[in-house]
Short mmCIF file of C-alpha atoms in Angstrom, two decimals:
data_model
loop_
_atom_site.label_atom_id
_atom_site.label_comp_id
_atom_site.label_asym_id
_atom_site.label_seq_id
_atom_site.Cartn_x
_atom_site.Cartn_y
_atom_site.Cartn_z
CA MET A 714 48.85 112.86 117.45
CA THR A 715 48.59 110.02 114.96
CA PHE A 716 46.06 109.46 112.17
CA SER A 717 44.62 105.95 110.99
CA LEU A 718 45.20 104.84 107.57
CA ALA A 719 41.43 105.36 106.79
CA THR A 720 41.81 108.98 107.75
CA LYS A 721 44.94 109.55 105.77
CA LEU A 722 43.24 107.90 102.59
CA SER A 723 40.09 109.91 103.08
CA VAL A 724 42.17 113.22 103.26
CA LEU A 725 44.11 112.08 100.10
CA LEU A 726 40.90 111.10 98.28
CA LEU A 727 39.21 114.42 99.13
CA PHE A 728 42.15 116.35 97.90
CA ILE A 729 42.35 114.27 94.59
CA GLY A 730 38.60 114.48 94.12
CA SER A 731 38.26 118.22 94.63
CA THR A 732 41.18 119.02 92.57
CA LEU A 733 39.92 116.93 89.66
CA TYR A 734 36.60 118.70 90.02
CA VAL A 735 38.32 122.14 89.87
CA HIS A 736 40.42 120.93 86.86
CA LEU A 737 37.42 119.55 84.90
CA ARG A 738 34.96 122.34 85.77
CA GLY A 739 35.85 124.51 82.69
CA LYS A 740 36.62 124.03 79.05
CA ALA A 741 40.15 125.71 79.43
CA ARG A 742 42.47 123.61 81.64
CA LEU A 743 45.96 123.79 82.96
CA PRO A 744 48.06 120.57 82.35
CA LEU A 745 46.96 117.94 84.90
CA LEU A 746 50.25 117.48 86.63
CA ARG A 747 50.59 121.41 86.89
CA GLN A 748 47.09 121.52 88.33
CA PHE A 749 48.05 119.21 91.12
CA VAL A 750 51.17 121.10 92.12
CA ASN A 751 49.55 124.46 91.51
CA HIS A 752 48.86 126.58 94.51
CA SER A 753 45.15 126.68 93.56
CA ALA A 754 44.98 122.92 94.40
CA LEU A 755 45.43 123.73 98.01
CA PHE A 756 42.14 125.44 98.16
CA ALA A 757 40.40 122.83 96.02
CA PRO A 758 38.30 121.32 98.85
CA TYR A 759 37.26 124.82 100.11
CA ASN A 760 36.48 125.89 96.67
CA ALA A 761 34.25 122.99 95.96
CA LEU A 762 32.15 123.98 98.90
CA MET A 763 32.03 127.60 97.52
CA TYR A 764 30.80 126.30 94.19
CA LEU A 765 28.17 124.06 95.91
CA PHE A 766 26.60 126.85 97.88
CA SER A 767 27.09 129.69 95.31
CA ALA A 768 24.25 132.01 94.70
CA VAL A 769 25.55 133.02 91.27
CA PRO A 770 25.67 130.61 88.21
CA SER A 771 28.84 128.47 87.60
CA ARG A 772 29.99 130.23 84.31
CA PRO A 773 33.10 132.23 83.44
CA TYR A 774 31.30 135.79 82.95
CA LEU A 775 28.53 136.82 85.37
CA ASP A 776 25.70 139.30 84.99
CA ARG A 777 27.07 142.54 86.41
CA SER A 778 23.57 143.92 86.75
CA LYS A 779 23.03 141.39 89.61
CA PHE A 780 25.73 143.50 91.63
CA PRO A 781 23.90 146.96 91.56
CA GLU A 782 25.99 148.09 94.42
CA LEU A 783 28.88 148.37 91.97
CA ASP A 784 27.09 151.02 89.73
CA VAL A 785 28.72 153.69 91.78
CA LEU A 786 32.04 152.69 90.63
CA LYS A 787 31.01 152.76 86.95
CA ASP A 788 29.16 156.02 87.35
CA ASN A 789 32.32 157.56 88.82
CA TRP A 790 34.86 155.94 86.46
CA GLU A 791 36.16 159.25 85.31
CA VAL A 792 36.96 160.46 88.85
CA ILE A 793 38.54 157.23 89.54
CA ARG A 794 40.58 157.34 86.28
CA GLU A 795 41.90 161.02 87.25
CA GLU A 796 43.22 159.58 90.50
CA ALA A 797 44.67 156.56 88.89
CA MET A 798 46.46 158.42 86.15
CA HIS A 799 47.94 160.85 88.60
CA LEU A 800 49.43 157.78 90.44
CA PHE A 801 50.66 156.53 87.01
CA ASP A 802 52.22 159.66 86.15
CA GLU A 803 54.06 159.76 89.53
CA GLY A 804 55.09 156.35 89.32
CA TYR A 805 53.25 154.90 92.33
CA ILE A 806 51.74 152.04 90.13
CA ARG A 807 54.66 149.57 90.16
CA ALA A 808 55.97 146.09 90.95
CA ALA A 809 56.58 144.89 94.23
CA GLU A 810 60.18 146.25 94.89
CA LYS A 811 60.91 143.65 97.69
CA ASN A 812 59.35 140.53 96.07
CA ASN A 813 56.82 140.45 98.78
CA ASP A 814 53.58 139.93 96.77
CA ALA A 815 52.90 136.27 96.77
CA GLY A 816 49.60 136.61 94.79
CA PHE A 817 51.03 138.25 91.84
CA GLY A 818 54.68 137.62 91.91
CA SER A 819 54.85 135.77 88.49
CA PHE A 820 52.94 138.78 86.81
CA PHE A 821 55.70 141.33 87.43
CA LYS A 822 58.05 139.40 85.03
CA LYS A 823 55.54 140.43 82.32
CA GLY A 824 55.49 144.20 83.22
CA TRP A 825 52.34 143.93 85.12
CA LYS A 826 52.03 146.64 87.87
CA ARG A 827 49.63 147.68 90.66
CA PHE A 828 48.78 150.05 93.46
CA TYR A 829 46.66 148.68 96.38
CA LEU A 830 43.69 150.68 97.37
CA LYS A 831 42.03 148.29 99.88
CA TRP A 832 42.96 144.69 101.17
CA TYR A 833 40.11 142.93 103.07
CA ASP A 834 40.16 144.64 106.32
CA LYS A 835 40.86 148.39 105.48
CA PRO A 836 42.29 150.74 103.01
CA LEU A 837 46.06 151.21 102.80
CA PRO A 838 47.34 154.50 104.38
CA SER A 839 49.21 155.37 101.33
CA ALA A 840 45.95 154.86 99.22
CA GLU A 841 43.93 157.15 101.63
CA ALA A 842 46.59 159.92 101.28
CA LEU A 843 47.19 159.58 97.46
CA CYS A 844 43.65 158.63 96.06
CA PRO A 845 41.06 159.53 98.70
CA LYS A 846 38.08 159.80 96.25
CA THR A 847 38.61 156.31 94.93
CA VAL A 848 39.28 154.86 98.42
CA ALA A 849 35.90 156.47 99.64
CA LEU A 850 34.09 154.73 96.89
CA VAL A 851 35.33 151.28 97.27
CA SER A 852 35.14 151.45 101.11
CA GLY A 853 31.55 152.43 100.71
CA ILE A 854 30.76 149.06 99.25
CA PRO A 855 30.89 146.22 101.91
CA ASN A 856 31.35 143.28 99.49
CA VAL A 857 34.48 144.81 98.01
CA LYS A 858 37.10 143.06 99.74
CA GLY A 859 40.14 144.02 97.79
CA ALA A 860 40.73 146.77 95.26
CA MET A 861 43.82 148.02 93.28
CA PHE A 862 44.85 149.87 90.10
CA ALA A 863 46.42 147.33 87.72
CA LEU A 864 48.60 148.12 84.68
CA LEU A 865 49.57 146.05 81.87
CA PRO A 866 52.00 147.56 79.14
CA GLY A 867 51.45 147.29 75.54
CA GLY A 868 52.96 144.25 73.89
CA SER A 869 52.73 142.24 77.04
CA HIS A 870 50.66 139.12 78.26
CA LEU A 871 49.81 136.93 81.28
CA ASN A 872 50.00 133.29 80.91
CA PRO A 873 47.05 131.00 81.74
CA HIS A 874 46.46 130.64 85.25
CA ARG A 875 43.58 130.23 87.73
CA ASP A 876 43.35 132.17 90.95
CA PRO A 877 43.30 129.98 94.06
CA PHE A 878 40.38 131.25 96.19
CA ALA A 879 36.66 130.81 95.18
CA GLY A 880 35.30 132.83 98.10
CA SER A 881 35.58 135.89 95.78
CA LEU A 882 34.59 136.98 92.18
CA ARG A 883 36.59 139.41 90.16
CA TYR A 884 35.49 142.83 88.85
CA HIS A 885 37.24 144.91 86.25
CA LEU A 886 36.49 148.69 85.31
CA GLY A 887 38.18 150.02 82.19
CA LEU A 888 40.03 153.45 83.13
CA SER A 889 42.59 154.00 80.46
CA THR A 890 42.60 151.32 77.95
CA PRO A 891 43.68 150.77 74.24
CA ASN A 892 39.87 150.61 73.54
CA SER A 893 40.88 147.79 71.12
CA ASP A 894 39.93 144.28 70.66
CA ASP A 895 43.56 143.47 70.61
CA CYS A 896 43.76 144.20 74.52
CA ARG A 897 41.59 141.56 75.94
CA ILE A 898 41.21 138.80 78.52
CA PHE A 899 40.11 135.14 77.97
CA VAL A 900 38.12 133.54 80.67
CA ASP A 901 37.64 129.81 80.09
CA GLY A 902 38.37 130.53 76.43
CA GLN A 903 35.78 133.29 76.24
CA VAL A 904 37.09 136.84 75.22
CA TYR A 905 36.42 140.12 76.59
CA ALA A 906 38.10 143.41 75.38
CA TRP A 907 38.36 146.28 78.00
CA ARG A 908 36.91 149.79 77.09
CA ASP A 909 37.09 153.02 79.03
CA GLY A 910 34.27 153.30 81.47
CA ASP A 911 32.95 149.73 80.79
CA ASP A 912 33.07 146.91 83.50
CA VAL A 913 32.95 143.20 83.71
CA MET A 914 32.37 140.58 86.33
CA PHE A 915 33.98 137.01 86.01
CA ASP A 916 34.96 134.06 88.08
CA GLU A 917 38.61 134.16 88.35
CA THR A 918 38.79 130.44 89.53
CA TYR A 919 38.32 129.43 85.85
CA VAL A 920 41.68 129.43 83.78
CA HIS A 921 42.14 132.90 82.33
CA TRP A 922 44.75 134.76 80.44
CA VAL A 923 45.48 138.17 79.03
CA LYS A 924 46.88 139.67 76.03
CA ASN A 925 47.62 143.28 75.19
CA GLU A 926 48.66 143.23 71.54
CA THR A 927 48.68 147.03 71.28
CA GLU A 928 51.32 149.72 71.89
CA LYS A 929 49.19 151.38 74.69
CA THR A 930 49.38 150.68 78.43
CA ARG A 931 46.10 149.26 79.88
CA VAL A 932 45.02 150.65 83.31
CA ILE A 933 41.95 149.27 85.09
CA LEU A 934 40.33 149.13 88.57
CA PHE A 935 40.68 145.54 89.72
CA CYS A 936 38.48 144.41 92.64
CA ASP A 937 37.76 141.16 94.64
CA ILE A 938 34.03 140.87 95.34
CA GLU A 939 32.64 138.64 97.90
CA ARG A 940 30.96 135.65 96.30
CA PRO A 941 27.16 135.66 97.21
CA LEU A 942 26.37 132.30 98.95
CA ARG A 943 22.81 130.62 99.49
CA ASN A 944 23.56 129.57 103.11
CA ARG A 945 24.16 131.97 105.96
CA LEU A 946 26.51 129.76 107.81
CA MET A 947 28.79 129.21 104.79
CA THR A 948 28.65 133.12 104.41
CA ARG A 949 29.95 133.48 107.90
CA ILE A 950 32.63 130.82 107.24
CA ASN A 951 33.60 132.51 103.99
CA ARG A 952 33.99 135.84 105.68
CA TRP A 953 35.99 134.53 108.49
CA VAL A 954 38.38 132.70 106.03
CA SER A 955 38.54 135.70 103.80
CA LYS A 956 39.54 137.92 106.90
CA GLN A 957 42.19 135.49 107.96
CA LEU A 958 43.70 135.30 104.18
CA GLY A 959 43.53 139.02 103.88
CA ARG A 960 45.56 139.70 107.07
CA ALA A 961 48.12 136.82 106.11
CA THR A 962 48.49 138.22 102.38
CA ALA A 963 48.47 142.08 103.47
CA PRO A 964 50.54 143.79 100.74
CA GLN A 965 52.18 147.25 100.62
CA ASN A 966 52.59 150.24 98.36
CA LEU A 967 55.21 151.92 100.53
CA ASP A 968 57.87 150.58 102.67
CA ASP A 969 56.17 151.63 106.02
CA GLU A 970 53.15 149.66 105.42
CA ARG A 971 52.44 146.21 107.08
CA VAL A 972 53.27 143.04 105.11
CA GLY A 973 51.31 139.97 105.87
CA GLY A 974 53.13 136.84 106.99
CA ILE A 975 52.55 134.77 103.71
CA ASN A 976 53.97 137.74 101.72
CA GLN A 977 56.97 137.81 104.21
CA ALA A 978 57.60 134.10 103.82
CA TYR A 979 57.31 134.55 99.96
CA ALA A 980 59.98 137.14 99.99
CA TRP A 981 62.29 135.09 101.95
CA SER A 982 61.62 132.06 99.78
CA LYS A 983 62.21 134.05 96.81
CA THR A 984 65.63 135.20 98.17
CA PHE A 985 66.67 131.60 98.97
CA SER A 986 65.27 129.98 95.81
CA ASP A 987 67.29 132.72 93.66
CA LYS A 988 70.51 131.76 95.43
CA PHE A 989 69.67 127.96 95.33
CA SER A 990 68.53 128.08 91.72
CA GLY A 991 71.79 129.66 90.79
CA VAL A 992 73.85 126.95 92.56
CA VAL A 993 71.70 124.30 90.94
CA LYS A 994 72.27 125.87 87.35
CA GLN A 995 75.95 126.03 88.02
CA TRP A 996 76.20 122.46 89.06
CA LYS A 997 73.91 121.40 86.00
CA ARG A 998 76.45 123.04 83.70
CA LYS A 999 79.35 121.28 85.26
CA HIS A 1000 77.90 117.82 85.81
CA PRO A 1001 75.16 117.37 83.27
CA LYS A 1002 75.06 113.50 83.51
CA ALA A 1003 74.86 113.74 87.31
CA TYR A 1004 71.94 116.14 87.02
CA ARG A 1005 70.00 113.89 84.80
CA ILE A 1006 70.37 111.08 87.09
CA ALA A 1007 69.52 113.14 90.29
CA ARG A 1008 66.29 114.42 89.05
CA PRO A 1009 64.51 111.12 88.84
CA VAL A 1010 66.23 109.99 92.01
CA LEU A 1011 64.83 112.85 93.88
CA ALA A 1012 61.20 112.27 92.52
CA VAL A 1013 61.49 108.60 93.74
CA VAL A 1014 62.68 109.81 97.23
CA VAL A 1015 59.53 112.18 97.48
CA LEU A 1016 57.24 109.33 96.45
CA VAL A 1017 58.80 107.03 99.03
CA LEU A 1018 58.35 109.60 101.81
CA LEU A 1019 54.68 110.02 100.77
CA TRP A 1020 54.14 106.35 100.80
CA LYS A 1021 55.68 105.88 104.19
CA TRP A 1022 53.42 108.58 105.37
CA LEU A 1023 50.21 106.99 104.05
CA PHE A 1024 51.07 103.20 104.76
CA GLY A 1025 54.08 103.26 107.05
#
């Protein structure tokens, strides 16, 4: 199948325009070049539709009271904390041991850890066995699409980033926190400090970052909540897209649990890139002048291939 020049240009302009819209949407921004090569740019056209039909305001933090179905989580925060801390004590809240968690791969380098409860279609078997009360609570709320316990050690941080998918919103419930203003999240530059038993809703597609400048580990309940939309057709489309992405990014807590195709591909790419980067670094040390020449040459080759695709 061949595409006309007009079609190719339309696709290119749609990608550029929607990516710029995402980039300019908030006050805090990633560097422009990084935004265009960031994984969030792939979803920019879809995300623009989500913003257009969103039934909640376009702002970093959202009014949690507009989601009364989540009251049951806050009301039972001590029950949830008891199960979370048991998992923490037993070492179940941990990094992906096989590098097969594409969504949060970069976080593990900072000491961030997680234990999945539910991922879009159903709870994980390990979660049903190890924390049944929390699984029952989150499973009883249809618009909770994903849920996990998330841990960040003292003295750590997460760099500025934006999540790629605007079909959901983010919910945090403090379970075991430093209860300090020095353990906080910045969403589009606006700060929120976690407290035990307190919760918050925010739009994770704004640039956000985290700092735990205390000596205490922070443990929270972390959920993806379906974004309310003003159009029934768009709601059905978003649920279908979410379901497909959920299956493709299915994670695991234990080795015998299913892993989605995207996470499998991520694990393979990590293995390959680690070996490749080692070869590149070794070649760079031996041939520094050739390396400096090769980088711009490679960039020109990529641009030429893109030009040939568009105009060839």
